[in-house]
Amino acid sequence: QVQVAESGGDLVHTGGSLNISCTVSGLTFDDVAMAWFRQAQGKEREGVAGIVGDGRTIYADSVKGRFTISQDRAMGLVPTVDLQMNSLKPEDTAMYYCAAGFGGAGLAERGFKYWGQGTHVTVSS
């Protein structure tokens, strides 16, 4: 059974930094893509950053240069993916979801089969 679990959401001030983490248990294939999506209140969910097994990454234009996605897929350990968020803005306030799937590099939701429950990030002005 695949389980995706996020953690680390918090309240931060504008300009601050926050790291959120995700563990994906039950998947051990190197070709699994992992990504972070977010959904702000009243808006559609959008892709934020993604990473595939060979380390290639993709970012939404709105977070390029501020957010960094990283992964740890060490043999024998549960894969994890972190999102380091710097220079946070009030418009980054959202529920952040971690997702895993076999759709390759990209931020289209259809490429991700497994989703977590989300962790909330609030950026105060």
Short mmCIF file of C-alpha atoms in Angstrom, two decimals:
data_model
loop_
_atom_site.label_atom_id
_atom_site.label_comp_id
_atom_site.label_asym_id
_atom_site.label_seq_id
_atom_site.Cartn_x
_atom_site.Cartn_y
_atom_site.Cartn_z
CA GLN A 1 0.00 0.00 0.00
CA VAL A 2 1.38 3.37 -1.02
CA GLN A 3 1.25 6.12 1.57
CA VAL A 4 2.22 9.76 1.02
CA ALA A 5 2.65 11.95 4.08
CA GLU A 6 3.55 15.63 4.26
CA SER A 7 4.86 17.59 7.23
CA GLY A 8 6.34 20.95 8.12
CA GLY A 9 3.61 23.42 7.24
CA ASP A 10 3.61 26.50 9.43
CA LEU A 11 2.95 30.23 9.73
CA VAL A 12 5.84 32.40 8.57
CA HIS A 13 6.34 36.09 7.88
CA THR A 14 6.86 37.59 4.45
CA GLY A 15 10.44 37.09 3.35
CA GLY A 16 10.92 34.12 5.61
CA SER A 17 11.86 30.54 4.83
CA LEU A 18 10.28 27.17 5.46
CA ASN A 19 11.08 23.58 4.56
CA ILE A 20 8.29 21.07 4.08
CA SER A 21 8.87 17.35 3.74
CA CYS A 22 7.16 14.34 2.27
CA THR A 23 7.67 10.62 2.67
CA VAL A 24 6.43 8.11 0.13
CA SER A 25 6.22 4.58 1.45
CA GLY A 26 5.35 1.57 -0.66
CA LEU A 27 7.13 2.75 -3.83
CA THR A 28 10.71 1.76 -4.53
CA PHE A 29 11.09 2.30 -8.27
CA ASP A 30 13.74 4.70 -9.49
CA ASP A 31 11.42 6.02 -12.20
CA VAL A 32 8.88 7.39 -9.74
CA ALA A 33 8.38 11.11 -10.14
CA MET A 34 7.57 13.17 -7.06
CA ALA A 35 6.20 16.67 -6.93
CA TRP A 36 4.66 19.38 -4.83
CA PHE A 37 1.37 21.02 -5.73
CA ARG A 38 -0.51 23.75 -3.89
CA GLN A 39 -4.03 25.04 -3.66
CA ALA A 40 -4.88 28.45 -2.33
CA GLN A 41 -8.35 29.17 -1.04
CA GLY A 42 -10.73 29.75 -3.92
CA LYS A 43 -8.18 28.77 -6.55
CA GLU A 44 -7.37 25.67 -8.56
CA ARG A 45 -4.55 23.38 -7.53
CA GLU A 46 -1.29 24.13 -9.33
CA GLY A 47 2.03 22.41 -9.73
CA VAL A 48 4.91 23.98 -7.83
CA ALA A 49 7.97 21.78 -8.29
CA GLY A 50 8.77 18.26 -9.44
CA ILE A 51 11.71 15.86 -9.44
CA VAL A 52 12.42 12.53 -11.08
CA GLY A 53 14.78 9.69 -10.21
CA ASP A 54 17.80 11.03 -12.09
CA GLY A 55 17.51 14.36 -10.31
CA ARG A 56 15.97 16.45 -13.05
CA THR A 57 13.72 19.15 -11.64
CA ILE A 58 10.97 21.42 -12.89
CA TYR A 59 9.52 24.54 -11.29
CA ALA A 60 6.54 26.78 -11.80
CA ASP A 61 7.58 30.22 -12.98
CA SER A 62 6.12 31.78 -9.83
CA VAL A 63 8.60 29.98 -7.57
CA LYS A 64 11.75 29.78 -9.69
CA GLY A 65 14.76 31.09 -7.81
CA ARG A 66 12.92 30.94 -4.47
CA PHE A 67 11.95 27.28 -4.01
CA THR A 68 14.19 24.22 -4.24
CA ILE A 69 12.99 20.65 -4.45
CA SER A 70 15.27 17.82 -3.36
CA GLN A 71 14.97 14.10 -2.79
CA ASP A 72 16.57 11.25 -0.92
CA ARG A 73 16.12 7.83 -2.49
CA ALA A 74 18.86 5.97 -0.65
CA MET A 75 18.59 2.21 -0.97
CA GLY A 76 16.62 0.69 1.86
CA LEU A 77 15.09 3.97 3.03
CA VAL A 78 11.67 5.44 2.44
CA PRO A 79 11.95 7.99 -0.38
CA THR A 80 11.59 11.56 0.79
CA VAL A 81 11.16 14.81 -1.05
CA ASP A 82 11.67 18.21 0.51
CA LEU A 83 10.64 21.66 -0.65
CA GLN A 84 12.81 24.46 0.64
CA MET A 85 10.92 27.72 0.31
CA ASN A 86 12.75 31.03 0.61
CA SER A 87 11.68 34.65 0.20
CA LEU A 88 8.11 33.65 0.93
CA LYS A 89 5.27 35.91 -0.15
CA PRO A 90 1.66 36.13 1.04
CA GLU A 91 0.60 34.68 -2.32
CA ASP A 92 2.47 31.48 -1.41
CA THR A 93 -0.16 30.83 1.25
CA ALA A 94 -1.83 27.53 0.38
CA MET A 95 -2.32 23.90 1.21
CA TYR A 96 0.73 22.10 -0.17
CA TYR A 97 0.29 18.56 -1.45
CA CYS A 98 2.94 15.96 -2.19
CA ALA A 99 2.31 13.56 -5.06
CA ALA A 100 4.04 10.55 -6.59
CA GLY A 101 3.54 8.79 -9.87
CA PHE A 102 5.00 7.40 -13.06
CA GLY A 103 4.18 10.22 -15.45
CA GLY A 104 7.77 11.39 -15.82
CA ALA A 105 9.08 14.90 -15.44
CA GLY A 106 6.32 17.48 -15.42
CA LEU A 107 3.67 19.09 -13.27
CA ALA A 108 0.51 17.77 -14.83
CA GLU A 109 -1.76 16.23 -12.21
CA ARG A 110 -2.62 13.30 -14.49
CA GLY A 111 0.93 12.04 -14.10
CA PHE A 112 0.54 11.51 -10.36
CA LYS A 113 -1.48 8.68 -8.89
CA TYR A 114 -0.63 8.94 -5.20
CA TRP A 115 -1.40 12.01 -3.11
CA GLY A 116 -0.98 13.08 0.48
CA GLN A 117 -3.49 14.94 2.64
CA GLY A 118 -1.54 18.20 2.51
CA THR A 119 0.26 20.53 4.87
CA HIS A 120 -0.74 24.16 5.22
CA VAL A 121 1.62 27.07 4.73
CA THR A 122 0.55 30.57 5.74
CA VAL A 123 2.67 33.59 4.90
CA SER A 124 1.67 36.68 6.84
CA SER A 125 2.19 40.15 5.41
#
